[in-house]
Amino acid sequence: MKGPGRPVFLTGMMGAGKSTVGPLLAHAWGVPWIDLDVRVARIFGATVPQLFARGEAQFRRCERDALRLLLAEPGLRARGVVIGAGGGLVVDPDNRATIAAAGIVVFLEVGIDELCARLLTPAAREQRPLLAGEASLVRARLEELLVRRQSAYGEANVVVDAGGSPQDAVRRLLAALPEA
């Protein structure tokens, strides 16, 4: 199965499955998978939590710069590739315009109950600086972030239910996304 002949950007809340579903989708199409958070860490020589410790605004600048460097790579915009965008990348209108111009933007939609179930594990919380605090506070923080980001996520070209298993989400993505 051949995917779109241009980049597909997976957006959505933390825990929506971008880093789990993205590689599976890329494999199904036989195209590269790129996790923008991994690139940010590699380019700036620090983990996402370490960069966040310097302030969210600083992390968002690093994220924006990594996105621009990625999209400046020769030929990237003209080939199939699946890119996992950080959950907050779309908060910046310039980032939204950049990814919309470069490819297909997909919002992986997951309900708040499932997000909480996925994210309230020690391993998940350790990797996500925005999830510090008690479980009830984490749920409130996720609800706040989702409300604040909803209109940005709503600008996606395609919205896919990413609830349930990663394999189910991939099947829904394959059905929803055009082939080149």
PDB file of C-alpha atoms in Angstrom:
ATOM      1  CA  MET A   1       0.000   0.000   0.000  1.00  0.00           C
ATOM      2  CA  LYS A   2       1.398   3.336  -1.039  1.00  0.00           C
ATOM      3  CA  GLY A   3       0.719   6.454   1.021  1.00  0.00           C
ATOM      4  CA  PRO A   4       0.430  10.086   0.014  1.00  0.00           C
ATOM      5  CA  GLY A   5       3.388  11.450  -1.922  1.00  0.00           C
ATOM      6  CA  ARG A   6       3.926  14.163   0.644  1.00  0.00           C
ATOM      7  CA  PRO A   7       4.443  14.396   4.405  1.00  0.00           C
ATOM      8  CA  VAL A   8       1.691  13.355   6.791  1.00  0.00           C
ATOM      9  CA  PHE A   9       1.830  15.184  10.132  1.00  0.00           C
ATOM     10  CA  LEU A  10       0.238  13.431  13.088  1.00  0.00           C
ATOM     11  CA  THR A  11      -1.016  15.906  15.672  1.00  0.00           C
ATOM     12  CA  GLY A  12      -2.967  15.412  18.848  1.00  0.00           C
ATOM     13  CA  MET A  13      -2.749  15.531  22.574  1.00  0.00           C
ATOM     14  CA  MET A  14       0.041  13.803  24.438  1.00  0.00           C
ATOM     15  CA  GLY A  15      -1.088  10.213  24.757  1.00  0.00           C
ATOM     16  CA  ALA A  16      -3.073  10.303  21.511  1.00  0.00           C
ATOM     17  CA  GLY A  17      -0.712   7.724  20.029  1.00  0.00           C
ATOM     18  CA  LYS A  18       1.448   9.734  17.663  1.00  0.00           C
ATOM     19  CA  SER A  19       4.655   7.900  18.654  1.00  0.00           C
ATOM     20  CA  THR A  20       2.945   4.504  18.698  1.00  0.00           C
ATOM     21  CA  VAL A  21       0.667   4.754  15.666  1.00  0.00           C
ATOM     22  CA  GLY A  22       3.088   6.793  13.537  1.00  0.00           C
ATOM     23  CA  PRO A  23       5.713   4.064  13.067  1.00  0.00           C
ATOM     24  CA  LEU A  24       2.980   1.520  12.311  1.00  0.00           C
ATOM     25  CA  LEU A  25       1.459   3.794   9.668  1.00  0.00           C
ATOM     26  CA  ALA A  26       4.881   4.502   8.146  1.00  0.00           C
ATOM     27  CA  HIS A  27       5.604   0.766   8.032  1.00  0.00           C
ATOM     28  CA  ALA A  28       2.261   0.050   6.337  1.00  0.00           C
ATOM     29  CA  TRP A  29       3.156   2.539   3.615  1.00  0.00           C
ATOM     30  CA  GLY A  30       6.857   1.676   3.469  1.00  0.00           C
ATOM     31  CA  VAL A  31       7.888   5.256   4.196  1.00  0.00           C
ATOM     32  CA  PRO A  32      10.141   6.846   6.845  1.00  0.00           C
ATOM     33  CA  TRP A  33       8.889   7.694  10.332  1.00  0.00           C
ATOM     34  CA  ILE A  34      10.138  10.860  12.011  1.00  0.00           C
ATOM     35  CA  ASP A  35       9.369  11.759  15.620  1.00  0.00           C
ATOM     36  CA  LEU A  36       9.845  15.510  15.942  1.00  0.00           C
ATOM     37  CA  ASP A  37      10.470  15.268  19.702  1.00  0.00           C
ATOM     38  CA  VAL A  38      13.372  12.877  19.034  1.00  0.00           C
ATOM     39  CA  ARG A  39      14.807  15.341  16.498  1.00  0.00           C
ATOM     40  CA  VAL A  40      14.429  18.209  18.972  1.00  0.00           C
ATOM     41  CA  ALA A  41      16.356  16.243  21.602  1.00  0.00           C
ATOM     42  CA  ARG A  42      19.076  15.281  19.131  1.00  0.00           C
ATOM     43  CA  ILE A  43      19.485  18.773  17.665  1.00  0.00           C
ATOM     44  CA  PHE A  44      19.555  20.554  21.015  1.00  0.00           C
ATOM     45  CA  GLY A  45      21.426  17.870  22.965  1.00  0.00           C
ATOM     46  CA  ALA A  46      18.882  17.493  25.748  1.00  0.00           C
ATOM     47  CA  THR A  47      15.796  15.426  26.462  1.00  0.00           C
ATOM     48  CA  VAL A  48      12.344  16.972  26.132  1.00  0.00           C
ATOM     49  CA  PRO A  49      11.973  17.135  29.952  1.00  0.00           C
ATOM     50  CA  GLN A  50      15.390  18.839  30.210  1.00  0.00           C
ATOM     51  CA  LEU A  51      14.428  21.370  27.547  1.00  0.00           C
ATOM     52  CA  PHE A  52      11.055  21.957  29.220  1.00  0.00           C
ATOM     53  CA  ALA A  53      12.878  22.635  32.489  1.00  0.00           C
ATOM     54  CA  ARG A  54      14.267  25.729  30.763  1.00  0.00           C
ATOM     55  CA  GLY A  55      10.685  26.901  30.219  1.00  0.00           C
ATOM     56  CA  GLU A  56       7.900  25.943  27.855  1.00  0.00           C
ATOM     57  CA  ALA A  57       8.566  28.987  25.657  1.00  0.00           C
ATOM     58  CA  GLN A  58      12.180  27.876  25.180  1.00  0.00           C
ATOM     59  CA  PHE A  59      11.057  24.342  24.338  1.00  0.00           C
ATOM     60  CA  ARG A  60       8.523  25.659  21.797  1.00  0.00           C
ATOM     61  CA  ARG A  61      11.295  27.685  20.101  1.00  0.00           C
ATOM     62  CA  CYS A  62      13.424  24.540  19.859  1.00  0.00           C
ATOM     63  CA  GLU A  63      10.447  22.635  18.467  1.00  0.00           C
ATOM     64  CA  ARG A  64       9.757  25.330  15.859  1.00  0.00           C
ATOM     65  CA  ASP A  65      13.423  25.411  14.823  1.00  0.00           C
ATOM     66  CA  ALA A  66      13.570  21.607  14.517  1.00  0.00           C
ATOM     67  CA  LEU A  67      10.427  21.648  12.360  1.00  0.00           C
ATOM     68  CA  ARG A  68      11.889  24.284  10.052  1.00  0.00           C
ATOM     69  CA  LEU A  69      15.192  22.407   9.753  1.00  0.00           C
ATOM     70  CA  LEU A  70      13.321  19.208   8.913  1.00  0.00           C
ATOM     71  CA  LEU A  71      11.184  20.846   6.250  1.00  0.00           C
ATOM     72  CA  ALA A  72      14.250  22.531   4.741  1.00  0.00           C
ATOM     73  CA  GLU A  73      15.752  19.139   3.913  1.00  0.00           C
ATOM     74  CA  PRO A  74      15.922  18.757   0.131  1.00  0.00           C
ATOM     75  CA  GLY A  75      13.020  16.779  -1.284  1.00  0.00           C
ATOM     76  CA  LEU A  76      11.251  16.179   2.027  1.00  0.00           C
ATOM     77  CA  ARG A  77       8.093  18.034   1.035  1.00  0.00           C
ATOM     78  CA  ALA A  78       7.763  15.984  -2.151  1.00  0.00           C
ATOM     79  CA  ARG A  79       7.884  12.509  -0.623  1.00  0.00           C
ATOM     80  CA  GLY A  80       5.863  10.289   1.628  1.00  0.00           C
ATOM     81  CA  VAL A  81       6.959  10.431   5.235  1.00  0.00           C
ATOM     82  CA  VAL A  82       5.037  10.220   8.513  1.00  0.00           C
ATOM     83  CA  ILE A  83       5.960  12.886  11.054  1.00  0.00           C
ATOM     84  CA  GLY A  84       4.857  12.844  14.666  1.00  0.00           C
ATOM     85  CA  ALA A  85       4.445  16.450  15.760  1.00  0.00           C
ATOM     86  CA  GLY A  86       4.608  17.281  19.443  1.00  0.00           C
ATOM     87  CA  GLY A  87       1.238  17.729  21.111  1.00  0.00           C
ATOM     88  CA  GLY A  88       1.698  21.478  21.522  1.00  0.00           C
ATOM     89  CA  LEU A  89       3.292  22.210  18.143  1.00  0.00           C
ATOM     90  CA  VAL A  90      -0.042  23.380  16.747  1.00  0.00           C
ATOM     91  CA  VAL A  91      -0.464  26.043  19.429  1.00  0.00           C
ATOM     92  CA  ASP A  92       1.757  28.332  17.347  1.00  0.00           C
ATOM     93  CA  PRO A  93      -0.187  29.642  14.305  1.00  0.00           C
ATOM     94  CA  ASP A  94       3.046  29.811  12.285  1.00  0.00           C
ATOM     95  CA  ASN A  95       3.683  26.115  12.933  1.00  0.00           C
ATOM     96  CA  ARG A  96       0.126  25.266  11.876  1.00  0.00           C
ATOM     97  CA  ALA A  97       0.560  27.222   8.648  1.00  0.00           C
ATOM     98  CA  THR A  98       3.950  25.605   8.028  1.00  0.00           C
ATOM     99  CA  ILE A  99       2.725  22.023   8.370  1.00  0.00           C
ATOM    100  CA  ALA A 100      -0.488  22.748   6.452  1.00  0.00           C
ATOM    101  CA  ALA A 101       1.560  24.089   3.537  1.00  0.00           C
ATOM    102  CA  ALA A 102       3.996  21.168   3.652  1.00  0.00           C
ATOM    103  CA  GLY A 103       1.654  18.185   3.798  1.00  0.00           C
ATOM    104  CA  ILE A 104      -1.456  16.551   5.202  1.00  0.00           C
ATOM    105  CA  VAL A 105      -2.260  17.365   8.819  1.00  0.00           C
ATOM    106  CA  VAL A 106      -4.031  14.642  10.808  1.00  0.00           C
ATOM    107  CA  PHE A 107      -5.553  15.098  14.247  1.00  0.00           C
ATOM    108  CA  LEU A 108      -5.516  11.890  16.285  1.00  0.00           C
ATOM    109  CA  GLU A 109      -8.563  12.315  18.474  1.00  0.00           C
ATOM    110  CA  VAL A 110      -8.794  10.467  21.786  1.00  0.00           C
ATOM    111  CA  GLY A 111     -11.300  11.037  24.590  1.00  0.00           C
ATOM    112  CA  ILE A 112     -10.167  12.450  27.904  1.00  0.00           C
ATOM    113  CA  ASP A 113     -10.837   9.228  29.839  1.00  0.00           C
ATOM    114  CA  GLU A 114      -8.616   7.215  27.519  1.00  0.00           C
ATOM    115  CA  LEU A 115      -5.932   9.924  27.528  1.00  0.00           C
ATOM    116  CA  CYS A 116      -5.853   9.778  31.322  1.00  0.00           C
ATOM    117  CA  ALA A 117      -5.641   5.974  31.309  1.00  0.00           C
ATOM    118  CA  ARG A 118      -2.721   6.115  28.882  1.00  0.00           C
ATOM    119  CA  LEU A 119      -0.887   8.933  30.624  1.00  0.00           C
ATOM    120  CA  LEU A 120      -1.268   8.218  34.313  1.00  0.00           C
ATOM    121  CA  THR A 121       1.451   5.588  34.337  1.00  0.00           C
ATOM    122  CA  PRO A 122       4.779   6.394  35.993  1.00  0.00           C
ATOM    123  CA  ALA A 123       6.718   5.896  32.741  1.00  0.00           C
ATOM    124  CA  ALA A 124       4.405   8.181  30.764  1.00  0.00           C
ATOM    125  CA  ARG A 125       4.450  10.898  33.408  1.00  0.00           C
ATOM    126  CA  GLU A 126       8.245  10.813  33.679  1.00  0.00           C
ATOM    127  CA  GLN A 127       8.592  11.721  30.004  1.00  0.00           C
ATOM    128  CA  ARG A 128       5.950  14.473  30.015  1.00  0.00           C
ATOM    129  CA  PRO A 129       6.765  17.585  32.043  1.00  0.00           C
ATOM    130  CA  LEU A 130       3.195  18.913  31.781  1.00  0.00           C
ATOM    131  CA  LEU A 131       1.914  15.926  33.776  1.00  0.00           C
ATOM    132  CA  ALA A 132       3.468  16.625  37.148  1.00  0.00           C
ATOM    133  CA  GLY A 133       1.156  16.382  40.160  1.00  0.00           C
ATOM    134  CA  GLU A 134      -1.654  14.217  41.487  1.00  0.00           C
ATOM    135  CA  ALA A 135      -3.913  12.244  39.146  1.00  0.00           C
ATOM    136  CA  SER A 136      -6.869  14.613  39.593  1.00  0.00           C
ATOM    137  CA  LEU A 137      -4.633  17.561  38.753  1.00  0.00           C
ATOM    138  CA  VAL A 138      -3.311  15.762  35.687  1.00  0.00           C
ATOM    139  CA  ARG A 139      -6.861  15.182  34.425  1.00  0.00           C
ATOM    140  CA  ALA A 140      -7.703  18.853  34.959  1.00  0.00           C
ATOM    141  CA  ARG A 141      -4.500  19.867  33.150  1.00  0.00           C
ATOM    142  CA  LEU A 142      -5.302  17.583  30.204  1.00  0.00           C
ATOM    143  CA  GLU A 143      -8.849  18.959  29.996  1.00  0.00           C
ATOM    144  CA  GLU A 144      -7.487  22.506  30.050  1.00  0.00           C
ATOM    145  CA  LEU A 145      -4.916  21.761  27.333  1.00  0.00           C
ATOM    146  CA  LEU A 146      -7.504  20.040  25.166  1.00  0.00           C
ATOM    147  CA  VAL A 147      -9.909  22.964  25.413  1.00  0.00           C
ATOM    148  CA  ARG A 148      -7.129  25.447  24.687  1.00  0.00           C
ATOM    149  CA  ARG A 149      -5.824  23.470  21.694  1.00  0.00           C
ATOM    150  CA  GLN A 150      -9.135  22.232  20.258  1.00  0.00           C
ATOM    151  CA  SER A 151      -9.503  24.952  17.626  1.00  0.00           C
ATOM    152  CA  ALA A 152      -5.887  24.425  16.504  1.00  0.00           C
ATOM    153  CA  TYR A 153      -6.405  20.665  16.255  1.00  0.00           C
ATOM    154  CA  GLY A 154      -9.634  21.378  14.389  1.00  0.00           C
ATOM    155  CA  GLU A 155      -7.662  22.925  11.522  1.00  0.00           C
ATOM    156  CA  ALA A 156      -6.355  19.472  10.553  1.00  0.00           C
ATOM    157  CA  ASN A 157      -7.159  18.150   7.091  1.00  0.00           C
ATOM    158  CA  VAL A 158      -8.249  14.813   8.559  1.00  0.00           C
ATOM    159  CA  VAL A 159      -9.576  13.859  11.990  1.00  0.00           C
ATOM    160  CA  VAL A 160      -9.219  10.201  12.984  1.00  0.00           C
ATOM    161  CA  ASP A 161     -10.446   8.434  16.102  1.00  0.00           C
ATOM    162  CA  ALA A 162      -7.246   7.092  17.660  1.00  0.00           C
ATOM    163  CA  GLY A 163      -8.977   5.395  20.581  1.00  0.00           C
ATOM    164  CA  GLY A 164      -8.588   1.701  21.199  1.00  0.00           C
ATOM    165  CA  SER A 165      -5.665  -0.316  19.953  1.00  0.00           C
ATOM    166  CA  PRO A 166      -2.876   1.152  17.831  1.00  0.00           C
ATOM    167  CA  GLN A 167      -3.748  -1.341  15.080  1.00  0.00           C
ATOM    168  CA  ASP A 168      -7.350  -0.090  15.014  1.00  0.00           C
ATOM    169  CA  ALA A 169      -6.127   3.503  14.783  1.00  0.00           C
ATOM    170  CA  VAL A 170      -3.836   2.586  11.876  1.00  0.00           C
ATOM    171  CA  ARG A 171      -6.728   0.915  10.045  1.00  0.00           C
ATOM    172  CA  ARG A 172      -8.806   4.062  10.482  1.00  0.00           C
ATOM    173  CA  LEU A 173      -5.885   6.218   9.289  1.00  0.00           C
ATOM    174  CA  LEU A 174      -5.350   4.081   6.195  1.00  0.00           C
ATOM    175  CA  ALA A 175      -9.039   4.353   5.371  1.00  0.00           C
ATOM    176  CA  ALA A 176      -9.125   8.120   5.923  1.00  0.00           C
ATOM    177  CA  LEU A 177      -5.937   9.157   4.132  1.00  0.00           C
ATOM    178  CA  PRO A 178      -5.636   9.409   0.379  1.00  0.00           C
ATOM    179  CA  GLU A 179      -3.006   7.545  -1.581  1.00  0.00           C
ATOM    180  CA  ALA A 180      -0.755   9.442  -3.960  1.00  0.00           C
TER     181      ALA A 180
END
